[in-house]
mmCIF file of C-alpha atoms and ligand atoms in Angstrom:
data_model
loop_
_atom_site.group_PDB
_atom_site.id
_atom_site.type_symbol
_atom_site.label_atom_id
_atom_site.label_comp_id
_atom_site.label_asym_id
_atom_site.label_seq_id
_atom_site.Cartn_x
_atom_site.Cartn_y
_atom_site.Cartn_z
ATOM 1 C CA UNK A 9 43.015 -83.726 -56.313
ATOM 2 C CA UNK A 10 41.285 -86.095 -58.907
ATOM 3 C CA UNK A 11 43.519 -87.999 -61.048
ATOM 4 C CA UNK A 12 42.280 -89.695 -64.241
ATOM 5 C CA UNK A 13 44.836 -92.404 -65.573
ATOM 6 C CA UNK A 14 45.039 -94.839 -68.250
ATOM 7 C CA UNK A 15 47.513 -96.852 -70.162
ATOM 8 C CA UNK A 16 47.959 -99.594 -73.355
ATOM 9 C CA UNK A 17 49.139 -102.764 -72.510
ATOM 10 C CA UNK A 18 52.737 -102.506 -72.788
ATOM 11 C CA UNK A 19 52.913 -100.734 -69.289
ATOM 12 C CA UNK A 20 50.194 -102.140 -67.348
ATOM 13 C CA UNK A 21 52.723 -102.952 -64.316
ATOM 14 C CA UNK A 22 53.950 -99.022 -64.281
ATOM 15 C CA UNK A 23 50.449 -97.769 -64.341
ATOM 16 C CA UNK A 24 49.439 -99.832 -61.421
ATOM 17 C CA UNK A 25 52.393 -98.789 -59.504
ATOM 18 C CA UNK A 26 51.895 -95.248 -60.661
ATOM 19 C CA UNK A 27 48.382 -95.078 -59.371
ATOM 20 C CA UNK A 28 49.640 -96.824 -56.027
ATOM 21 C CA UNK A 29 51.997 -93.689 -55.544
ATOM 22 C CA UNK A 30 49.701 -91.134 -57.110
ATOM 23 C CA UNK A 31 47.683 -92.410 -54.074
ATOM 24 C CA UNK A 32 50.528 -92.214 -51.500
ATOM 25 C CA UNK A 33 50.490 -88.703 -52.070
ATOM 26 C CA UNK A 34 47.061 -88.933 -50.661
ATOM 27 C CA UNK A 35 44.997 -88.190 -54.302
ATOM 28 C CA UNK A 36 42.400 -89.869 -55.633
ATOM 29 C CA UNK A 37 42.968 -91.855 -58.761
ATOM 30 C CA UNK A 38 40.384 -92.847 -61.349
ATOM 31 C CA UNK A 39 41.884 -95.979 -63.022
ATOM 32 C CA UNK A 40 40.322 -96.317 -66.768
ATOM 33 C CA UNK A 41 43.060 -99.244 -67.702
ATOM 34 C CA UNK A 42 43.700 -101.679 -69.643
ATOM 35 C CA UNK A 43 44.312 -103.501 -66.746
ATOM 36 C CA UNK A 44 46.471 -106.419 -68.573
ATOM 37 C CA UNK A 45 48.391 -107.245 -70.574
ATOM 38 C CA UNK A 46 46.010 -108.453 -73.585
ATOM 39 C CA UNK A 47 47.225 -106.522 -76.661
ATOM 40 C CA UNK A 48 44.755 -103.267 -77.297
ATOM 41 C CA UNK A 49 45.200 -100.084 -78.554
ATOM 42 C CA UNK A 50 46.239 -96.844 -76.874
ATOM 43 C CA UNK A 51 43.442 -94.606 -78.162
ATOM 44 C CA UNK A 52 40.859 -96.328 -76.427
ATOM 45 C CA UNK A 53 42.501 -95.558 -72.954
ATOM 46 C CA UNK A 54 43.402 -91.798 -73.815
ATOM 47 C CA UNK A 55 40.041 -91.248 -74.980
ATOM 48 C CA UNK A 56 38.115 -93.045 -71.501
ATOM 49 C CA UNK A 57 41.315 -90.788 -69.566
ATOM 50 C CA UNK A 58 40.269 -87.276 -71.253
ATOM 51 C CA UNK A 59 36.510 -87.770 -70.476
ATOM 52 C CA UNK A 60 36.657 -88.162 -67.099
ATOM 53 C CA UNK A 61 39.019 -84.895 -67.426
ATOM 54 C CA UNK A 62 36.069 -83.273 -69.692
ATOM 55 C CA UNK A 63 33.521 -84.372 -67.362
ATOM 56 C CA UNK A 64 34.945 -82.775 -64.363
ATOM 57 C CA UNK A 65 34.919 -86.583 -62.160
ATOM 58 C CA UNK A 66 38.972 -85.656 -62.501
ATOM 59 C CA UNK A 67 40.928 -82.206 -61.814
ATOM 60 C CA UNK A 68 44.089 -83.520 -64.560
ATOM 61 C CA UNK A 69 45.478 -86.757 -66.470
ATOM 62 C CA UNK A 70 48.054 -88.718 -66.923
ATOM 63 C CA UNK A 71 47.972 -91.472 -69.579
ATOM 64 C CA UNK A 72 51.161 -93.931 -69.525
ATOM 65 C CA UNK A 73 52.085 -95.994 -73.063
ATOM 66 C CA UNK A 74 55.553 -97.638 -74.267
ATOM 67 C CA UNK A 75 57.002 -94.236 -75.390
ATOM 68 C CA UNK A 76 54.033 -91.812 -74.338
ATOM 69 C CA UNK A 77 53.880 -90.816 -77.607
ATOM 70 C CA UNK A 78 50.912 -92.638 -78.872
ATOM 71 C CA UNK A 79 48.769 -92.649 -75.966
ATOM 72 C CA UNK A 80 49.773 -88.538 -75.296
ATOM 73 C CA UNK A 81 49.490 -87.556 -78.496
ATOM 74 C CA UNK A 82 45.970 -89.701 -78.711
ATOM 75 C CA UNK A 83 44.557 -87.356 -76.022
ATOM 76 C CA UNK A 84 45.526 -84.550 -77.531
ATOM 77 C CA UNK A 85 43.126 -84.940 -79.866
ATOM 78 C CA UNK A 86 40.280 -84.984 -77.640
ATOM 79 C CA UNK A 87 38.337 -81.579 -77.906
ATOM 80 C CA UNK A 88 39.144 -79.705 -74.859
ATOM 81 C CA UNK A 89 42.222 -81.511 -73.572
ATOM 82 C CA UNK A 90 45.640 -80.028 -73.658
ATOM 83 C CA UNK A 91 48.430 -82.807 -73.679
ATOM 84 C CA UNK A 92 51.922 -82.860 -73.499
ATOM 85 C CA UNK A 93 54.785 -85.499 -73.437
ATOM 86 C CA UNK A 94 57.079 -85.197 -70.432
ATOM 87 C CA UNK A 95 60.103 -87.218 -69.891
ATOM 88 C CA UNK A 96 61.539 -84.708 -67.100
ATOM 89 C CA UNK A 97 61.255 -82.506 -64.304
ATOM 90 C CA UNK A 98 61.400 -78.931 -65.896
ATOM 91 C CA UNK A 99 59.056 -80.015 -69.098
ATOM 92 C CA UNK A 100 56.629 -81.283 -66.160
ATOM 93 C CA UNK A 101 56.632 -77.370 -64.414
ATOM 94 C CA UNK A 102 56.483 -76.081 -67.849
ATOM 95 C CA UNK A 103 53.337 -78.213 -69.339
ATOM 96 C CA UNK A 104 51.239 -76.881 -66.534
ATOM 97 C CA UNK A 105 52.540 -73.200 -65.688
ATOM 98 C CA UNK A 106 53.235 -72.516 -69.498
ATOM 99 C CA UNK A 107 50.649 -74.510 -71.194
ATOM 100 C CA UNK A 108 48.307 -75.213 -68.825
ATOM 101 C CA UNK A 109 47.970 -79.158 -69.269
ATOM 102 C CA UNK A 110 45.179 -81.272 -68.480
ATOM 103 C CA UNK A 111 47.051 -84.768 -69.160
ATOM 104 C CA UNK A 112 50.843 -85.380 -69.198
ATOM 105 C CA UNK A 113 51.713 -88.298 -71.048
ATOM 106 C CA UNK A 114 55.156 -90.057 -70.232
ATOM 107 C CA UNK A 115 56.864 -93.178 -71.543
ATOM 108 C CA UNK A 116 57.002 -96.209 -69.261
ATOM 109 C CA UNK A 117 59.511 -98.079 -71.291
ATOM 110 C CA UNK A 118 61.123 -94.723 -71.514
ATOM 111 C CA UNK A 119 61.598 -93.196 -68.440
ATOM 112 C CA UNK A 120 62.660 -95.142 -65.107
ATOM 113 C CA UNK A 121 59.792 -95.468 -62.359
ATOM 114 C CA UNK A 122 61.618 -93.517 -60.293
ATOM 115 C CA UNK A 123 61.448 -89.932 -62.723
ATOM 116 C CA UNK A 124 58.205 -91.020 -63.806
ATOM 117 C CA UNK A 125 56.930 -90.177 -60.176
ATOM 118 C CA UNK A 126 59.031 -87.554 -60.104
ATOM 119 C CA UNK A 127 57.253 -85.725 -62.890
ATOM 120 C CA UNK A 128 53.853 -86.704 -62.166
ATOM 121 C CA UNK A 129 54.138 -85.343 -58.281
ATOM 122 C CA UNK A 130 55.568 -81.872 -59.839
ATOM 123 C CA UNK A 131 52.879 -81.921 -62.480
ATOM 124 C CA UNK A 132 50.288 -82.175 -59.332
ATOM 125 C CA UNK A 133 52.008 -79.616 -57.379
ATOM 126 C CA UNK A 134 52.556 -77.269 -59.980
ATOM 127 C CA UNK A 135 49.929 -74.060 -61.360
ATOM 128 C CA UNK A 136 49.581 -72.398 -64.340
ATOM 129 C CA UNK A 137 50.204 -69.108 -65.011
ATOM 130 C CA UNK A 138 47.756 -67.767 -67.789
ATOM 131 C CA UNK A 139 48.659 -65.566 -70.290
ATOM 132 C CA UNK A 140 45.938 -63.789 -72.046
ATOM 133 C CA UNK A 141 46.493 -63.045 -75.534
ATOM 134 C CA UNK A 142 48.403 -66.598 -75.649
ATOM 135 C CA UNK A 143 45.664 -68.254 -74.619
ATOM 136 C CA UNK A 144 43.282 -66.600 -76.929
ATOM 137 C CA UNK A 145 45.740 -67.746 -79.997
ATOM 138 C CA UNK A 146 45.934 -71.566 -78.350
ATOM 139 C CA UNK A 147 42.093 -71.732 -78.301
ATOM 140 C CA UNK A 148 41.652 -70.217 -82.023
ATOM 141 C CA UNK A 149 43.605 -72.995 -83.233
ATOM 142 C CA UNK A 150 41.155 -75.200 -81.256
ATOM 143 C CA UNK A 151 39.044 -74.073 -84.023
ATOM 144 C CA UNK A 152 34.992 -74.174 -83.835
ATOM 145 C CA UNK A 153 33.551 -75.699 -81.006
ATOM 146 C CA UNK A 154 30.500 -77.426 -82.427
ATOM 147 C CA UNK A 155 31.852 -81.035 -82.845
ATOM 148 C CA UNK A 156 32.654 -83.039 -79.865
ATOM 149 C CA UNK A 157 34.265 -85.636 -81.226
ATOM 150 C CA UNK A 158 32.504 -88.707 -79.979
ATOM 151 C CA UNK A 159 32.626 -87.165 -76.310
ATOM 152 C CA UNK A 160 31.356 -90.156 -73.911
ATOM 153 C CA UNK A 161 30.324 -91.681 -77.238
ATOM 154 C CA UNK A 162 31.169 -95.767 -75.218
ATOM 155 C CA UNK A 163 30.427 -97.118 -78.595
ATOM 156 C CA UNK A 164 32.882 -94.675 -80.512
ATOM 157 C CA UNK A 165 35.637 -97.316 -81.819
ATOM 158 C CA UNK A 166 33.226 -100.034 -81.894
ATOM 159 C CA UNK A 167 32.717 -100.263 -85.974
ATOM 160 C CA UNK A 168 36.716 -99.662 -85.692
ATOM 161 C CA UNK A 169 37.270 -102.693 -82.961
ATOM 162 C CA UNK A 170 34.868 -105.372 -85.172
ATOM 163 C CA UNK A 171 37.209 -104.396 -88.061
ATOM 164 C CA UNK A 172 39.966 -105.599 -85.475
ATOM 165 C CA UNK A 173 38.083 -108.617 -84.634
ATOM 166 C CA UNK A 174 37.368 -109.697 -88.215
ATOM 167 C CA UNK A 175 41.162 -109.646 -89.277
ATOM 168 C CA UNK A 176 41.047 -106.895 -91.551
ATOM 169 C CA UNK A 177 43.346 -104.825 -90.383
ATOM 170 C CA UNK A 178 46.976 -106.280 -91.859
ATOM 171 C CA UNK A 179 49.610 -104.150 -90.167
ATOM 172 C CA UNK A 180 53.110 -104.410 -91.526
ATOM 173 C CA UNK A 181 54.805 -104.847 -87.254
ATOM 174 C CA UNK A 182 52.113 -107.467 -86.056
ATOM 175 C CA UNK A 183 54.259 -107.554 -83.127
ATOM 176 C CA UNK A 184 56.477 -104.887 -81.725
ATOM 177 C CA UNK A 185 59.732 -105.754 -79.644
ATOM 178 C CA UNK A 186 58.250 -104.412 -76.260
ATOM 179 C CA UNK A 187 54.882 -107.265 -77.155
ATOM 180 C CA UNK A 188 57.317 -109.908 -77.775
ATOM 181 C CA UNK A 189 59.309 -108.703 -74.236
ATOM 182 C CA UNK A 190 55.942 -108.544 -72.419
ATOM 183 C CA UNK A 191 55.291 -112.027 -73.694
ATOM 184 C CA UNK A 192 58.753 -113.884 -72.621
ATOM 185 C CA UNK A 193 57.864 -111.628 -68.843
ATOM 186 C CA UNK A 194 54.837 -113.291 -68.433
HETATM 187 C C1 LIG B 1209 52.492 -100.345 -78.425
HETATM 188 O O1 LIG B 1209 51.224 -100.202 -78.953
HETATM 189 C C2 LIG B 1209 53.319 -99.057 -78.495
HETATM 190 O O2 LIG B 1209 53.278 -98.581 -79.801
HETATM 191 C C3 LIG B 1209 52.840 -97.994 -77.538
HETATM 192 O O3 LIG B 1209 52.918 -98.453 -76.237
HETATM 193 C C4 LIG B 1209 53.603 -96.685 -77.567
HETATM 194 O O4 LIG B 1209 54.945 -96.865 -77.331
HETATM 195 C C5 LIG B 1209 53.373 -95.767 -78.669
HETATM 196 O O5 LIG B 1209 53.770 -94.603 -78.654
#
């Protein structure tokens, strides 16, 4: 299997050991980052995640933030990706047999390494189970299929990211506790 993986900088360290065991399990692992620990932001990395998933170069996802709320919730957005957050084992089985995921998102700052590669080896190993008339509901409230929403669009967040760059953006948390943690680590 081809796994697609990406993270925000709060969890760099448990994505890298993530796709070290992803690869012990003898997958393949397409790493999109961030790769350190500069501060970014977590759309960027579930976006480059769900387009490799989109483009077929991986079979599933798994995108890794602080909570895995961000960063899941991010890709769910993506046309064509079905998301879910999973902080155990029987929410892992379920958000492929039930729901038929395409990315799991999980919380490295919430969940302990040790569960974390607990649910993403059951996500591998597990199948979905379709369900016809459910799956005709899930993909009418996909709605019309005629916007791809900046699909390999590289330059998407660019206008967004010089708005970064230039200071304009005056957010009321400049720096969360887990960026302040990350800081005294280093
Ligand atoms: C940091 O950007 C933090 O908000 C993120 O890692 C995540 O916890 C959000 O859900």
């Amino acid at each position: 299997m081809k796994v697609s993986i990406g993270c925000d900088h709060i969890v760099t360290d448990k994505k890298d050991e993530m796709v070290n065991f992803i690869e012990s399990l003898g997958h393949e692992v397409i790493d999109n980052g961030t790769y350190d620990y500069e501060r970014t932001h977590y759309p960027i990395y579930a976006k480059k995640t769900a387009e490799r998933v989109l483009n077929g170069e991986a079979d599933v996802g798994v995108v890794i933030c602080g909570t895995g709320v961000g960063i899941g919730a991010s890709s769910n957005k993506v046309k064509g990706i079905r998301s879910a957050l999973v902080r155990d084992v029987t929410t892992a089985v379920h958000a492929k047999e039930d729901w038929n995921a395409n990315i799991i998102g999980v919380g490295g700052r919430i969940v302990g390494q040790g569960l974390m590669e607990e649910i993403v080896e059951t996500f591998l190993n597990t199948d979905y189970v379709p369900t016809a008339e459910k799956e005709s509901l899930i993909q009418a409230l996909e709605g019309p299929k005629d916007n791809d929403g900046g699909l390999n669009d590289e330059n998407f967040f660019d206008d967004l990211l010089e708005k970064w760059d230039r200071g304009e953006y005056h957010n009321q948390r400049e720096e969360l506790t887990w960026e302040r943690q990350n800081k005294k680590q280093r």
